Amino acid sequence: MTGSEEDSRVAGLRAAVSRLRRELAAHPAEFPDRAVAEDELAALAAMANGGTPEISRLRRSLLLIAGAIGSVSALARGLSEVRDAVDRFGEPPRGRGQESPRGRG
């Protein structure tokens, strides 16, 4: 890539995060984990502004955001857009719901 080109995944993440941050700021209701969502959206924005982010950090932030605002139906579409943007960086971790190679416990 040249200096003027940008990874479309990063641009998509930046746009989705920006939209959800605006929606969250405009949402009138307070809820217990609002600050968590705001902090993690800020972290995602910083990662997107820093170039190609680390996938594990993206997924961690996404999980925290989903846990914080997942029950707020007015924000569901924006959250879905952020999730789709994160998913463009790579496939979900393998073995979801399966036992790890080292076994349990």
mmCIF file of N, CA and C in Angstrom:
data_model
loop_
_atom_site.group_PDB
_atom_site.id
_atom_site.type_symbol
_atom_site.label_atom_id
_atom_site.label_comp_id
_atom_site.label_asym_id
_atom_site.label_seq_id
_atom_site.Cartn_x
_atom_site.Cartn_y
_atom_site.Cartn_z
ATOM 1 N N MET A 1 0.837 -1.194 0.000
ATOM 2 C CA MET A 1 0.000 0.000 0.000
ATOM 3 C C MET A 1 0.870 1.242 0.000
ATOM 4 N N THR A 2 0.426 2.265 -0.667
ATOM 5 C CA THR A 2 1.132 3.535 -0.628
ATOM 6 C C THR A 2 0.597 4.353 0.526
ATOM 7 N N GLY A 3 1.231 5.462 0.806
ATOM 8 C CA GLY A 3 0.826 6.301 1.920
ATOM 9 C C GLY A 3 -0.588 6.831 1.801
ATOM 10 N N SER A 4 -1.107 6.950 0.577
ATOM 11 C CA SER A 4 -2.442 7.511 0.398
ATOM 12 C C SER A 4 -3.534 6.441 0.424
ATOM 13 N N GLU A 5 -3.138 5.174 0.357
ATOM 14 C CA GLU A 5 -4.121 4.105 0.383
ATOM 15 C C GLU A 5 -4.418 3.700 1.812
ATOM 16 N N GLU A 6 -5.650 3.265 2.022
ATOM 17 C CA GLU A 6 -6.028 2.819 3.355
ATOM 18 C C GLU A 6 -6.728 1.480 3.233
ATOM 19 N N ASP A 7 -6.468 0.610 4.170
ATOM 20 C CA ASP A 7 -7.121 -0.682 4.245
ATOM 21 C C ASP A 7 -8.625 -0.432 4.385
ATOM 22 N N SER A 8 -9.416 -1.006 3.503
ATOM 23 C CA SER A 8 -10.861 -0.786 3.546
ATOM 24 C C SER A 8 -11.479 -1.328 4.829
ATOM 25 N N ARG A 9 -10.848 -2.345 5.412
ATOM 26 C CA ARG A 9 -11.355 -2.882 6.681
ATOM 27 C C ARG A 9 -11.211 -1.848 7.789
ATOM 28 N N VAL A 10 -10.087 -1.150 7.800
ATOM 29 C CA VAL A 10 -9.844 -0.123 8.812
ATOM 30 C C VAL A 10 -10.829 1.028 8.622
ATOM 31 N N ALA A 11 -11.034 1.444 7.374
ATOM 32 C CA ALA A 11 -11.988 2.520 7.102
ATOM 33 C C ALA A 11 -13.398 2.118 7.519
ATOM 34 N N GLY A 12 -13.773 0.877 7.257
ATOM 35 C CA GLY A 12 -15.092 0.387 7.656
ATOM 36 C C GLY A 12 -15.248 0.338 9.160
ATOM 37 N N LEU A 13 -14.200 -0.102 9.857
ATOM 38 C CA LEU A 13 -14.233 -0.138 11.314
ATOM 39 C C LEU A 13 -14.366 1.277 11.865
ATOM 40 N N ARG A 14 -13.575 2.176 11.338
ATOM 41 C CA ARG A 14 -13.613 3.560 11.800
ATOM 42 C C ARG A 14 -15.020 4.152 11.624
ATOM 43 N N ALA A 15 -15.632 3.907 10.480
ATOM 44 C CA ALA A 15 -16.973 4.441 10.212
ATOM 45 C C ALA A 15 -18.016 3.822 11.140
ATOM 46 N N ALA A 16 -17.962 2.509 11.318
ATOM 47 C CA ALA A 16 -18.938 1.829 12.178
ATOM 48 C C ALA A 16 -18.807 2.279 13.628
ATOM 49 N N VAL A 17 -17.579 2.398 14.107
ATOM 50 C CA VAL A 17 -17.346 2.846 15.482
ATOM 51 C C VAL A 17 -17.841 4.275 15.659
ATOM 52 N N SER A 18 -17.568 5.121 14.692
ATOM 53 C CA SER A 18 -18.001 6.516 14.763
ATOM 54 C C SER A 18 -19.527 6.610 14.840
ATOM 55 N N ARG A 19 -20.211 5.816 14.009
ATOM 56 C CA ARG A 19 -21.678 5.827 14.033
ATOM 57 C C ARG A 19 -22.209 5.370 15.388
ATOM 58 N N LEU A 20 -21.666 4.268 15.919
ATOM 59 C CA LEU A 20 -22.150 3.762 17.195
ATOM 60 C C LEU A 20 -21.832 4.734 18.330
ATOM 61 N N ARG A 21 -20.698 5.385 18.276
ATOM 62 C CA ARG A 21 -20.374 6.381 19.308
ATOM 63 C C ARG A 21 -21.380 7.529 19.278
ATOM 64 N N ARG A 22 -21.753 7.979 18.081
ATOM 65 C CA ARG A 22 -22.752 9.052 17.964
ATOM 66 C C ARG A 22 -24.112 8.588 18.484
ATOM 67 N N GLU A 23 -24.506 7.362 18.119
ATOM 68 C CA GLU A 23 -25.784 6.824 18.578
ATOM 69 C C GLU A 23 -25.805 6.693 20.093
ATOM 70 N N LEU A 24 -24.719 6.220 20.667
ATOM 71 C CA LEU A 24 -24.637 6.067 22.111
ATOM 72 C C LEU A 24 -24.691 7.430 22.803
ATOM 73 N N ALA A 25 -23.999 8.400 22.259
ATOM 74 C CA ALA A 25 -24.005 9.746 22.846
ATOM 75 C C ALA A 25 -25.408 10.355 22.808
ATOM 76 N N ALA A 26 -26.162 10.061 21.764
ATOM 77 C CA ALA A 26 -27.507 10.614 21.624
ATOM 78 C C ALA A 26 -28.562 9.821 22.391
ATOM 79 N N HIS A 27 -28.212 8.631 22.839
ATOM 80 C CA HIS A 27 -29.177 7.776 23.543
ATOM 81 C C HIS A 27 -29.450 8.368 24.924
ATOM 82 N N PRO A 28 -30.717 8.677 25.212
ATOM 83 C CA PRO A 28 -31.036 9.391 26.451
ATOM 84 C C PRO A 28 -30.956 8.556 27.729
ATOM 85 N N ALA A 29 -31.151 7.272 27.622
ATOM 86 C CA ALA A 29 -31.210 6.443 28.827
ATOM 87 C C ALA A 29 -29.813 6.125 29.354
ATOM 88 N N GLU A 30 -29.708 6.161 30.656
ATOM 89 C CA GLU A 30 -28.487 5.704 31.310
ATOM 90 C C GLU A 30 -28.645 4.213 31.584
ATOM 91 N N PHE A 31 -27.547 3.481 31.539
ATOM 92 C CA PHE A 31 -27.565 2.070 31.886
ATOM 93 C C PHE A 31 -26.240 1.763 32.560
ATOM 94 N N PRO A 32 -26.200 0.699 33.357
ATOM 95 C CA PRO A 32 -25.051 0.464 34.246
ATOM 96 C C PRO A 32 -23.681 0.437 33.570
ATOM 97 N N ASP A 33 -23.575 -0.127 32.384
ATOM 98 C CA ASP A 33 -22.267 -0.294 31.750
ATOM 99 C C ASP A 33 -22.015 0.680 30.600
ATOM 100 N N ARG A 34 -22.700 1.791 30.609
ATOM 101 C CA ARG A 34 -22.535 2.776 29.538
ATOM 102 C C ARG A 34 -21.077 3.244 29.442
ATOM 103 N N ALA A 35 -20.450 3.500 30.585
ATOM 104 C CA ALA A 35 -19.054 3.974 30.588
ATOM 105 C C ALA A 35 -18.121 2.928 29.984
ATOM 106 N N VAL A 36 -18.404 1.651 30.216
ATOM 107 C CA VAL A 36 -17.595 0.568 29.630
ATOM 108 C C VAL A 36 -17.707 0.631 28.107
ATOM 109 N N ALA A 37 -18.930 0.775 27.615
ATOM 110 C CA ALA A 37 -19.136 0.855 26.165
ATOM 111 C C ALA A 37 -18.414 2.064 25.579
ATOM 112 N N GLU A 38 -18.527 3.208 26.235
ATOM 113 C CA GLU A 38 -17.867 4.416 25.742
ATOM 114 C C GLU A 38 -16.351 4.249 25.713
ATOM 115 N N ASP A 39 -15.799 3.669 26.780
ATOM 116 C CA ASP A 39 -14.352 3.463 26.846
ATOM 117 C C ASP A 39 -13.862 2.503 25.761
ATOM 118 N N GLU A 40 -14.583 1.422 25.551
ATOM 119 C CA GLU A 40 -14.156 0.443 24.550
ATOM 120 C C GLU A 40 -14.351 0.961 23.133
ATOM 121 N N LEU A 41 -15.385 1.755 22.909
ATOM 122 C CA LEU A 41 -15.539 2.379 21.592
ATOM 123 C C LEU A 41 -14.396 3.356 21.331
ATOM 124 N N ALA A 42 -13.976 4.063 22.367
ATOM 125 C CA ALA A 42 -12.819 4.959 22.221
ATOM 126 C C ALA A 42 -11.558 4.146 21.906
ATOM 127 N N ALA A 43 -11.420 2.994 22.554
ATOM 128 C CA ALA A 43 -10.264 2.128 22.278
ATOM 129 C C ALA A 43 -10.292 1.616 20.845
ATOM 130 N N LEU A 44 -11.478 1.211 20.368
ATOM 131 C CA LEU A 44 -11.593 0.760 18.971
ATOM 132 C C LEU A 44 -11.258 1.891 18.006
ATOM 133 N N ALA A 45 -11.728 3.078 18.304
ATOM 134 C CA ALA A 45 -11.431 4.231 17.438
ATOM 135 C C ALA A 45 -9.927 4.485 17.386
ATOM 136 N N ALA A 46 -9.268 4.392 18.536
ATOM 137 C CA ALA A 46 -7.818 4.597 18.579
ATOM 138 C C ALA A 46 -7.090 3.521 17.779
ATOM 139 N N MET A 47 -7.555 2.271 17.898
ATOM 140 C CA MET A 47 -6.937 1.182 17.128
ATOM 141 C C MET A 47 -7.101 1.423 15.635
ATOM 142 N N ALA A 48 -8.291 1.857 15.233
ATOM 143 C CA ALA A 48 -8.546 2.106 13.811
ATOM 144 C C ALA A 48 -7.708 3.278 13.302
ATOM 145 N N ASN A 49 -7.514 4.269 14.131
ATOM 146 C CA ASN A 49 -6.712 5.422 13.725
ATOM 147 C C ASN A 49 -5.226 5.105 13.692
ATOM 148 N N GLY A 50 -4.830 4.020 14.354
ATOM 149 C CA GLY A 50 -3.424 3.643 14.397
ATOM 150 C C GLY A 50 -3.007 2.693 13.289
ATOM 151 N N GLY A 51 -3.883 2.403 12.361
ATOM 152 C CA GLY A 51 -3.558 1.473 11.279
ATOM 153 C C GLY A 51 -4.263 0.153 11.466
ATOM 154 N N THR A 52 -3.641 -0.928 11.027
ATOM 155 C CA THR A 52 -4.258 -2.247 11.128
ATOM 156 C C THR A 52 -4.170 -2.738 12.565
ATOM 157 N N PRO A 53 -5.323 -2.893 13.221
ATOM 158 C CA PRO A 53 -5.327 -3.289 14.632
ATOM 159 C C PRO A 53 -5.106 -4.782 14.835
ATOM 160 N N GLU A 54 -4.769 -5.144 16.063
ATOM 161 C CA GLU A 54 -4.579 -6.534 16.446
ATOM 162 C C GLU A 54 -5.957 -7.182 16.625
ATOM 163 N N ILE A 55 -6.170 -8.305 15.961
ATOM 164 C CA ILE A 55 -7.479 -8.949 15.945
ATOM 165 C C ILE A 55 -7.958 -9.339 17.338
ATOM 166 N N SER A 56 -7.092 -9.862 18.164
ATOM 167 C CA SER A 56 -7.521 -10.279 19.504
ATOM 168 C C SER A 56 -7.986 -9.081 20.334
ATOM 169 N N ARG A 57 -7.351 -7.947 20.170
ATOM 170 C CA ARG A 57 -7.780 -6.738 20.891
ATOM 171 C C ARG A 57 -9.106 -6.232 20.358
ATOM 172 N N LEU A 58 -9.293 -6.326 19.043
ATOM 173 C CA LEU A 58 -10.579 -5.934 18.458
ATOM 174 C C LEU A 58 -11.709 -6.772 19.040
ATOM 175 N N ARG A 59 -11.494 -8.077 19.060
ATOM 176 C CA ARG A 59 -12.530 -8.992 19.551
ATOM 177 C C ARG A 59 -12.813 -8.787 21.036
ATOM 178 N N ARG A 60 -11.787 -8.523 21.800
ATOM 179 C CA ARG A 60 -11.989 -8.263 23.230
ATOM 180 C C ARG A 60 -12.849 -7.026 23.427
ATOM 181 N N SER A 61 -12.522 -5.955 22.731
ATOM 182 C CA SER A 61 -13.317 -4.729 22.834
ATOM 183 C C SER A 61 -14.746 -4.962 22.374
ATOM 184 N N LEU A 62 -14.911 -5.706 21.289
ATOM 185 C CA LEU A 62 -16.249 -6.001 20.790
ATOM 186 C C LEU A 62 -17.063 -6.749 21.835
ATOM 187 N N LEU A 63 -16.460 -7.744 22.489
ATOM 188 C CA LEU A 63 -17.176 -8.495 23.522
ATOM 189 C C LEU A 63 -17.588 -7.591 24.685
ATOM 190 N N LEU A 64 -16.714 -6.709 25.091
ATOM 191 C CA LEU A 64 -17.044 -5.801 26.186
ATOM 192 C C LEU A 64 -18.165 -4.840 25.796
ATOM 193 N N ILE A 65 -18.112 -4.340 24.575
ATOM 194 C CA ILE A 65 -19.159 -3.437 24.095
ATOM 195 C C ILE A 65 -20.494 -4.181 24.000
ATOM 196 N N ALA A 66 -20.460 -5.366 23.444
ATOM 197 C CA ALA A 66 -21.690 -6.151 23.311
ATOM 198 C C ALA A 66 -22.282 -6.457 24.681
ATOM 199 N N GLY A 67 -21.443 -6.786 25.632
ATOM 200 C CA GLY A 67 -21.924 -7.048 26.982
ATOM 201 C C GLY A 67 -22.500 -5.806 27.634
ATOM 202 N N ALA A 68 -21.928 -4.666 27.325
ATOM 203 C CA ALA A 68 -22.360 -3.415 27.945
ATOM 204 C C ALA A 68 -23.660 -2.872 27.354
ATOM 205 N N ILE A 69 -23.834 -3.000 26.027
ATOM 206 C CA ILE A 69 -25.021 -2.395 25.403
ATOM 207 C C ILE A 69 -25.896 -3.401 24.677
ATOM 208 N N GLY A 70 -25.592 -4.671 24.818
ATOM 209 C CA GLY A 70 -26.329 -5.694 24.086
ATOM 210 C C GLY A 70 -27.821 -5.704 24.314
ATOM 211 N N SER A 71 -28.273 -5.262 25.466
ATOM 212 C CA SER A 71 -29.706 -5.289 25.751
ATOM 213 C C SER A 71 -30.404 -3.983 25.382
ATOM 214 N N VAL A 72 -29.667 -3.014 24.863
ATOM 215 C CA VAL A 72 -30.260 -1.736 24.464
ATOM 216 C C VAL A 72 -30.641 -1.843 22.990
ATOM 217 N N SER A 73 -31.913 -2.139 22.745
ATOM 218 C CA SER A 73 -32.356 -2.433 21.375
ATOM 219 C C SER A 73 -32.136 -1.272 20.408
ATOM 220 N N ALA A 74 -32.185 -0.055 20.897
ATOM 221 C CA ALA A 74 -31.985 1.100 20.021
ATOM 222 C C ALA A 74 -30.578 1.152 19.445
ATOM 223 N N LEU A 75 -29.641 0.457 20.073
ATOM 224 C CA LEU A 75 -28.248 0.470 19.619
ATOM 225 C C LEU A 75 -27.863 -0.817 18.893
ATOM 226 N N ALA A 76 -28.809 -1.718 18.705
ATOM 227 C CA ALA A 76 -28.520 -3.032 18.131
ATOM 228 C C ALA A 76 -27.955 -2.940 16.713
ATOM 229 N N ARG A 77 -28.497 -2.086 15.889
ATOM 230 C CA ARG A 77 -28.006 -1.989 14.506
ATOM 231 C C ARG A 77 -26.566 -1.484 14.470
ATOM 232 N N GLY A 78 -26.282 -0.452 15.254
ATOM 233 C CA GLY A 78 -24.920 0.077 15.309
ATOM 234 C C GLY A 78 -23.941 -0.951 15.834
ATOM 235 N N LEU A 79 -24.352 -1.701 16.850
ATOM 236 C CA LEU A 79 -23.506 -2.756 17.392
ATOM 237 C C LEU A 79 -23.249 -3.832 16.345
ATOM 238 N N SER A 80 -24.272 -4.171 15.587
ATOM 239 C CA SER A 80 -24.122 -5.169 14.525
ATOM 240 C C SER A 80 -23.140 -4.696 13.456
ATOM 241 N N GLU A 81 -23.177 -3.416 13.129
ATOM 242 C CA GLU A 81 -22.245 -2.866 12.142
ATOM 243 C C GLU A 81 -20.804 -2.927 12.649
ATOM 244 N N VAL A 82 -20.605 -2.647 13.927
ATOM 245 C CA VAL A 82 -19.261 -2.739 14.503
ATOM 246 C C VAL A 82 -18.798 -4.191 14.481
ATOM 247 N N ARG A 83 -19.679 -5.112 14.856
ATOM 248 C CA ARG A 83 -19.323 -6.534 14.844
ATOM 249 C C ARG A 83 -18.937 -6.974 13.430
ATOM 250 N N ASP A 84 -19.717 -6.563 12.428
ATOM 251 C CA ASP A 84 -19.395 -6.916 11.041
ATOM 252 C C ASP A 84 -18.043 -6.349 10.630
ATOM 253 N N ALA A 85 -17.749 -5.129 11.062
ATOM 254 C CA ALA A 85 -16.467 -4.504 10.731
ATOM 255 C C ALA A 85 -15.307 -5.256 11.382
ATOM 256 N N VAL A 86 -15.481 -5.690 12.620
ATOM 257 C CA VAL A 86 -14.449 -6.464 13.305
ATOM 258 C C VAL A 86 -14.277 -7.817 12.619
ATOM 259 N N ASP A 87 -15.376 -8.438 12.231
ATOM 260 C CA ASP A 87 -15.311 -9.745 11.573
ATOM 261 C C ASP A 87 -14.533 -9.704 10.258
ATOM 262 N N ARG A 88 -14.461 -8.567 9.615
ATOM 263 C CA ARG A 88 -13.718 -8.456 8.346
ATOM 264 C C ARG A 88 -12.206 -8.614 8.538
ATOM 265 N N PHE A 89 -11.741 -8.522 9.777
ATOM 266 C CA PHE A 89 -10.309 -8.658 10.041
ATOM 267 C C PHE A 89 -9.863 -10.104 10.160
ATOM 268 N N GLY A 90 -10.788 -11.011 10.233
ATOM 269 C CA GLY A 90 -10.414 -12.411 10.312
ATOM 270 C C GLY A 90 -11.571 -13.253 10.783
ATOM 271 N N GLU A 91 -11.401 -14.550 10.596
ATOM 272 C CA GLU A 91 -12.442 -15.473 10.995
ATOM 273 C C GLU A 91 -12.524 -15.554 12.508
ATOM 274 N N PRO A 92 -13.708 -15.894 13.021
ATOM 275 C CA PRO A 92 -13.822 -16.092 14.473
ATOM 276 C C PRO A 92 -12.864 -17.177 14.927
ATOM 277 N N PRO A 93 -12.449 -17.120 16.174
ATOM 278 C CA PRO A 93 -11.526 -18.140 16.686
ATOM 279 C C PRO A 93 -12.086 -19.539 16.468
ATOM 280 N N ARG A 94 -11.218 -20.465 16.127
ATOM 281 C CA ARG A 94 -11.633 -21.852 15.903
ATOM 282 C C ARG A 94 -11.948 -22.514 17.226
ATOM 283 N N GLY A 95 -12.776 -23.541 17.151
ATOM 284 C CA GLY A 95 -13.049 -24.339 18.330
ATOM 285 C C GLY A 95 -14.027 -23.720 19.304
ATOM 286 N N ARG A 96 -14.815 -22.773 18.846
ATOM 287 C CA ARG A 96 -15.797 -22.162 19.723
ATOM 288 C C ARG A 96 -16.724 -23.243 20.257
ATOM 289 N N GLY A 97 -16.799 -23.354 21.562
ATOM 290 C CA GLY A 97 -17.657 -24.338 22.175
ATOM 291 C C GLY A 97 -17.026 -25.722 22.273
ATOM 292 N N GLN A 98 -15.797 -25.836 21.817
ATOM 293 C CA GLN A 98 -15.109 -27.119 21.882
ATOM 294 C C GLN A 98 -14.084 -27.081 22.994
ATOM 295 N N GLU A 99 -13.720 -28.226 23.469
ATOM 296 C CA GLU A 99 -12.706 -28.328 24.514
ATOM 297 C C GLU A 99 -11.348 -27.946 23.942
ATOM 298 N N SER A 100 -10.538 -27.248 24.743
ATOM 299 C CA SER A 100 -9.205 -26.865 24.287
ATOM 300 C C SER A 100 -8.311 -28.092 24.209
ATOM 301 N N PRO A 101 -7.212 -28.003 23.456
ATOM 302 C CA PRO A 101 -6.305 -29.148 23.331
ATOM 303 C C PRO A 101 -5.742 -29.610 24.673
ATOM 304 N N ARG A 102 -5.611 -28.713 25.633
ATOM 305 C CA ARG A 102 -5.070 -29.097 26.939
ATOM 306 C C ARG A 102 -6.132 -29.710 27.840
ATOM 307 N N GLY A 103 -7.358 -29.695 27.412
ATOM 308 C CA GLY A 103 -8.433 -30.244 28.244
ATOM 309 C C GLY A 103 -8.994 -29.183 29.143
ATOM 310 N N ARG A 104 -9.939 -29.551 29.938
ATOM 311 C CA ARG A 104 -10.610 -28.591 30.829
ATOM 312 C C ARG A 104 -9.879 -28.505 32.149
ATOM 313 N N GLY A 105 -10.108 -27.317 32.776
ATOM 314 C CA GLY A 105 -9.641 -27.114 34.129
ATOM 315 C C GLY A 105 -8.241 -26.914 34.214
#
